[in-house]
XYZ file of C-alpha atoms in Angstrom:
313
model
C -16.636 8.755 -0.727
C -14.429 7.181 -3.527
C -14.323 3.119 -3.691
C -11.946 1.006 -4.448
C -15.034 -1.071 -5.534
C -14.803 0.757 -9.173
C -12.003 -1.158 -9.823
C -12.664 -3.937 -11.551
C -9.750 -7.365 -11.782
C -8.723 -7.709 -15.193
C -10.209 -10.519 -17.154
C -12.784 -11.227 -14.631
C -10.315 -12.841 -12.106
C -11.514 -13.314 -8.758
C -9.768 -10.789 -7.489
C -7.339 -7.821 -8.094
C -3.359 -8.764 -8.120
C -0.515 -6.442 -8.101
C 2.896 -6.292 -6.793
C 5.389 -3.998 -4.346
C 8.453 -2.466 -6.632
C 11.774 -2.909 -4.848
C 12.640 -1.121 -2.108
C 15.934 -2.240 -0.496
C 16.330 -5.861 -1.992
C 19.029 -3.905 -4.259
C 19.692 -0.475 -5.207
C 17.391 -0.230 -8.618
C 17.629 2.690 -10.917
C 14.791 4.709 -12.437
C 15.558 2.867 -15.836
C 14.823 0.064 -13.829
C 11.670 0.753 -11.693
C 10.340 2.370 -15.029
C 11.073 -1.068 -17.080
C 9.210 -3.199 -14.121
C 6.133 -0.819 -14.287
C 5.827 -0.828 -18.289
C 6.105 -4.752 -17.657
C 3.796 -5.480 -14.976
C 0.919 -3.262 -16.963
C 1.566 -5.175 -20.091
C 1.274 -8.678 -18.320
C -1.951 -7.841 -17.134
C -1.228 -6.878 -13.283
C -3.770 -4.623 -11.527
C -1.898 -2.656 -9.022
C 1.806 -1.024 -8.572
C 2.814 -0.623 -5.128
C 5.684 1.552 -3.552
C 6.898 1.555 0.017
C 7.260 5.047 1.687
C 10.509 4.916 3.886
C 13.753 7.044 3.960
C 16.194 4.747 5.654
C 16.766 1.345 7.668
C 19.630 -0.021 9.854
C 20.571 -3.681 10.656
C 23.566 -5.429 11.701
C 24.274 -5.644 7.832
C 24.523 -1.923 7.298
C 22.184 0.949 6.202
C 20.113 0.645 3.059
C 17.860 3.366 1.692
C 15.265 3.426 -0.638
C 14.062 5.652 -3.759
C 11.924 8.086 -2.067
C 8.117 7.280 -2.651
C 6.032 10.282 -4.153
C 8.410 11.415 -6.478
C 8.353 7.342 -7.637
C 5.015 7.366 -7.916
C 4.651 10.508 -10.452
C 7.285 8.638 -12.604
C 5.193 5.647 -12.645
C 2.052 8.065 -13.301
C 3.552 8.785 -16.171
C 4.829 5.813 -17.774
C 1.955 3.655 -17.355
C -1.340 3.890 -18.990
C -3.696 1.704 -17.022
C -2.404 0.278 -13.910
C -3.689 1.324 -10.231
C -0.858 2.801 -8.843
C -0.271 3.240 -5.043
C 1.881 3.672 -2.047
C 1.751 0.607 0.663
C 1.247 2.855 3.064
C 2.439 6.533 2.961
C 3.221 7.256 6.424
C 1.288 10.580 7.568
C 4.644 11.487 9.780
C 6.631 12.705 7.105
C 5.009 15.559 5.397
C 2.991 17.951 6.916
C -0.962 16.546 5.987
C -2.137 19.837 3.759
C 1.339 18.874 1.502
C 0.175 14.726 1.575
C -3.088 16.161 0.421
C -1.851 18.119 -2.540
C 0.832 15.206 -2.726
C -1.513 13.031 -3.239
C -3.680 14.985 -5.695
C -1.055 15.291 -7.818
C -0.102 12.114 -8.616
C -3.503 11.490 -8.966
C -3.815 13.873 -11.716
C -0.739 12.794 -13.467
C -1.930 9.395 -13.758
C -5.198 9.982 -14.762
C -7.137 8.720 -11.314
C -5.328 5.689 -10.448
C -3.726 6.396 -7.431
C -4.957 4.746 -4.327
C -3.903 6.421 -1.145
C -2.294 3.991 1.603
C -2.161 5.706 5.160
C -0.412 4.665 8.174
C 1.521 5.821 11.010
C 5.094 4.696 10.763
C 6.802 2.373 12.594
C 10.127 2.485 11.609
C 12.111 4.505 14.964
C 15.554 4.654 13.040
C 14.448 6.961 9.668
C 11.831 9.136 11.911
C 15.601 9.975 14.278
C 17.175 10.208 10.966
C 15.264 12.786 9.138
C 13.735 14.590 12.257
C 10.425 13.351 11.990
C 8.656 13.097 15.665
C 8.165 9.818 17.072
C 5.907 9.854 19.996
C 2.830 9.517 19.852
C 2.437 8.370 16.394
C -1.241 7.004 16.325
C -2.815 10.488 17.734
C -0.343 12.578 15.458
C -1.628 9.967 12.739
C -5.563 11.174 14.127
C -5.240 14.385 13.600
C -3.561 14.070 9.793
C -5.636 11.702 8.165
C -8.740 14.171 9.421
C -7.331 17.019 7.629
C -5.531 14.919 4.418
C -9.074 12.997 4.036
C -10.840 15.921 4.802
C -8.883 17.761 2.079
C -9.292 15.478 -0.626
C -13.140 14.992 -0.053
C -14.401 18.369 0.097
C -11.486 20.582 -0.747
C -11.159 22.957 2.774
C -10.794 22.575 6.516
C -10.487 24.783 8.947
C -8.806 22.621 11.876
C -7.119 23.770 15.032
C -5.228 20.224 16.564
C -3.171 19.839 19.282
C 0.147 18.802 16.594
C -1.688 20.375 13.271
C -3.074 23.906 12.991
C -4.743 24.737 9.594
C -6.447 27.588 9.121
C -8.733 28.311 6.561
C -6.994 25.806 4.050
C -8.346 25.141 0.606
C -7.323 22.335 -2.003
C -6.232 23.961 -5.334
C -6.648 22.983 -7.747
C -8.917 19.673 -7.574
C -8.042 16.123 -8.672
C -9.946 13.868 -11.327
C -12.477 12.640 -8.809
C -14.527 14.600 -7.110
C -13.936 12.889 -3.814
C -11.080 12.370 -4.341
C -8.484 8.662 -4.133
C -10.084 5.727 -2.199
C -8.227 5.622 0.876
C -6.531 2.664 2.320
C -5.618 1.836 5.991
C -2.105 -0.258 6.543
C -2.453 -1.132 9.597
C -4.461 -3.357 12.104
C -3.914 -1.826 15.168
C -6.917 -1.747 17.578
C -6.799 2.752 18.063
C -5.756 2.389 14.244
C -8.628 0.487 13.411
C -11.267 2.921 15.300
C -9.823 5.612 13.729
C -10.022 4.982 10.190
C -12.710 2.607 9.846
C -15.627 5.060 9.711
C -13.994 6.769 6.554
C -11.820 4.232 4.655
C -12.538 2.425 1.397
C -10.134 -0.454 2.549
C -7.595 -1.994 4.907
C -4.193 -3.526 4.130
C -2.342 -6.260 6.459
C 1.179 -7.794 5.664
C 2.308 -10.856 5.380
C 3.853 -11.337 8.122
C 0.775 -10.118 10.195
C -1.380 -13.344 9.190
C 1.440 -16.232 8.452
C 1.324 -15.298 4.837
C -1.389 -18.283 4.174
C -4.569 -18.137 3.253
C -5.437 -19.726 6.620
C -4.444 -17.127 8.375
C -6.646 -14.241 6.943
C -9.912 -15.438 9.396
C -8.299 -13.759 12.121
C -7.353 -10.511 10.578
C -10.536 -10.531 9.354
C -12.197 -11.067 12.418
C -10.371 -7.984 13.988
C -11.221 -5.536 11.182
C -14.780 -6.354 11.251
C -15.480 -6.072 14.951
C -13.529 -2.461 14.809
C -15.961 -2.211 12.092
C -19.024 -2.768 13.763
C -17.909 -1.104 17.032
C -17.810 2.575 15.142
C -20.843 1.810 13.706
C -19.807 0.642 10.010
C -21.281 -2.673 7.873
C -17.440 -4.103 7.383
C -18.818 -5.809 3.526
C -18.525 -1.953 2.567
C -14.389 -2.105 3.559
C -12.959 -3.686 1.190
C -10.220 -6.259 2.440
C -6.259 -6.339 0.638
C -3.328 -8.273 1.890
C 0.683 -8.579 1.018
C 0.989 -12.245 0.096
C 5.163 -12.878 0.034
C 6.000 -14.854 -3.044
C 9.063 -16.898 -3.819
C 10.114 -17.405 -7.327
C 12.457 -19.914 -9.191
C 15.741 -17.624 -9.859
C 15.099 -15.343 -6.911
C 17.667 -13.059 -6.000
C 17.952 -14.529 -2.482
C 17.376 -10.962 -1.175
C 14.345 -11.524 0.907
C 15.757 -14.660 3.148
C 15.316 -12.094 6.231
C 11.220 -12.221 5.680
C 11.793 -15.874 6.308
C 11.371 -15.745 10.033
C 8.318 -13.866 9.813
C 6.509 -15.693 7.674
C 7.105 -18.756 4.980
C 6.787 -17.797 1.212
C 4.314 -18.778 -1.257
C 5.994 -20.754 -3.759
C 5.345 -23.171 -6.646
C 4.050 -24.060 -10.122
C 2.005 -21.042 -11.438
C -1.259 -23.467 -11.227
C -0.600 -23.792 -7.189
C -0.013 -20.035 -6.741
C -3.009 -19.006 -8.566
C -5.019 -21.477 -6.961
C -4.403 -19.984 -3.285
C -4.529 -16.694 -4.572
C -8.033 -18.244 -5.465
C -7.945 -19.394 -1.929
C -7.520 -16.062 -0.856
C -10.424 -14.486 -2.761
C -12.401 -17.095 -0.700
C -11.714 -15.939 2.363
C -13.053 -12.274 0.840
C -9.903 -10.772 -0.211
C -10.609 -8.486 -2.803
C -6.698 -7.882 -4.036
C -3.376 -8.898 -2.713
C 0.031 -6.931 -2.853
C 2.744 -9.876 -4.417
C 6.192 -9.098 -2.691
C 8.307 -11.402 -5.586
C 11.574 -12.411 -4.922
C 13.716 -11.593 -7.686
C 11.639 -8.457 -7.960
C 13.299 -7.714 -11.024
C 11.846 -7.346 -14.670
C 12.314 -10.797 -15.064
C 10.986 -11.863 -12.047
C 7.420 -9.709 -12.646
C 7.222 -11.643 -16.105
C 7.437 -14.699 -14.289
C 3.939 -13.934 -12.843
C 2.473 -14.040 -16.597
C 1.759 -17.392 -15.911
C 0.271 -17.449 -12.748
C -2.026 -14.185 -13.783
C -2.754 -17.027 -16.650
C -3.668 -19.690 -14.953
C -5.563 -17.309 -11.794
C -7.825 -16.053 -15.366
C -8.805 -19.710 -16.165
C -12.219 -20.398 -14.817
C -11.931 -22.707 -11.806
């Protein structure tokens, strides 16, 4: 089984700090998403995060973002160093043998960096969209993470589902690692949960999921762990990640709808890095910054919070 455990926080922080690329704040371009990821590796973040959605609709209009696995090969690419990731691929819209090889690729490309977020989807108005089925999400998502895990850790099924039929399937060529990405769950739904506990390296919640406060993590924690121990799994070997929303001087504005689901972090970089401290208390081993302005300006801003979190306490 891969770990996310291998990877280390830079500068022997107390834990691992990245942050989610824009996804419909504005419309970026590549030259843009490129600039952000050459920035955030060079200020010393450990993790890039993409989302993995094709369209949304509000009383505001339609927005659309970049679509995800092609992103992530670019940022592959371009970067040298950074964990690279997407938070979380939904297992609805490609078929799981293609995910698998999906996922190897980008793997490849950048060297063994990616870690592989899973979920099922959620979002009703791209799955009508695109013509992705969506009933029965969480059993359709059963059946692909056993063949996309399955896939990636020893290379062939031979599965016969009541939505997937693979016969006979082998993964050609191989990735990096031999067992392939450390998976990640994004999602803490109780059939979720006994699903992918027995076989993840790590779960993801959001911000809004918890109040976006360190506070807030106990029960989320609590949750996880008990799925943990009911399929049989010691939850210290799951390693624990959360979105943290952060507000920054000069935002863009663009986030005011994530308001009503939970309050941002915001502050002096000294205040920020001491609840992301707060956070690695509570046994969080990395968190997911969603910045407002995510911009390249706004990712420098986190230079001196990354600063300060690298300070001993």
């Amino acid at each position: 089984m891969a770990t996310t455990g291998e990877r280390r926080p830079a500068n022997g922080r107390p834990l691992r700090v990245g942050v989610q690329l824009p996804e419909v704040e504005y419309e970026p371009r590549w030259a843009d998403l490129r600039t952000m990821a050459r920035v955030a590796e060079a200020i010393g973040l450990d993790s890039l995060w993409v989302g993995d959605h094709h369209l949304y609709r509000d009383a505001d209009g339609s927005r659309g973002p970049w679509e995800a696995w092609t992103q992530l090969a670019g940022i592959a690419a371009v970067t040298e160093r950074i964990a690279i990731g997407p938070l979380v691929a939904a297992t609805s819209f490609h078929k799981p043998g293609v995910l698998a090889r999906m996922a190897t690729m980008v793997d490849e490309i950048s060297g063994g960096r990616l870690v592989l977020g899973l979920g099922a989807g959620w979002n009703e108005t791209e799955y009508r969209a695109f013509g992705f089925d969506f009933d029965e999400r969480v059993s359709r998502f059963e059946e692909a993470f056993t063949i996309v895990r399955t896939l990636l850790r020893e290379g062939a099924i031979d599965f016969a589902g009541r939505y997937y039929t693979m016969r006979d399937c082998e993964l050609l060529p191989r990735g990096p690692r031999p067992g392939g990405p450390p998976l990640m769950l994004g999602s803490i739904g109780p059939r979720m949960l006994r699903i992918a506990m027995p076989h993840v390296d790590a779960w993801n919640a959001w911000y809004a999921y918890y109040g976006n406060t360190p506070a807030g993590i106990g029960q989320v924690r609590d949750l996880v762990d008990g799925a943990c121990r009911e399929v049989g799994r010691d939850p210290a070997t799951v390693e624990r990640t959360v979105a943290v929303l952060l507000h920054l001087d000069g935002r863009l504005g663009t986030r005011d709808f994530d308001r009503v689901a939970a309050p941002p972090l915001a502050g002096p970089p000294e205040l920020v890095a001491e609840t992301l401290r707060a956070y690695a208390r509570e046994g969080i081993a990395e968190v997911q910054l969603v910045i407002d302005p995510i911009t390249p300006a706004g990712i420098e801003q986190l230079a001196p919070i990354l600063e300060a979190l690298d300070r001993p306490a």
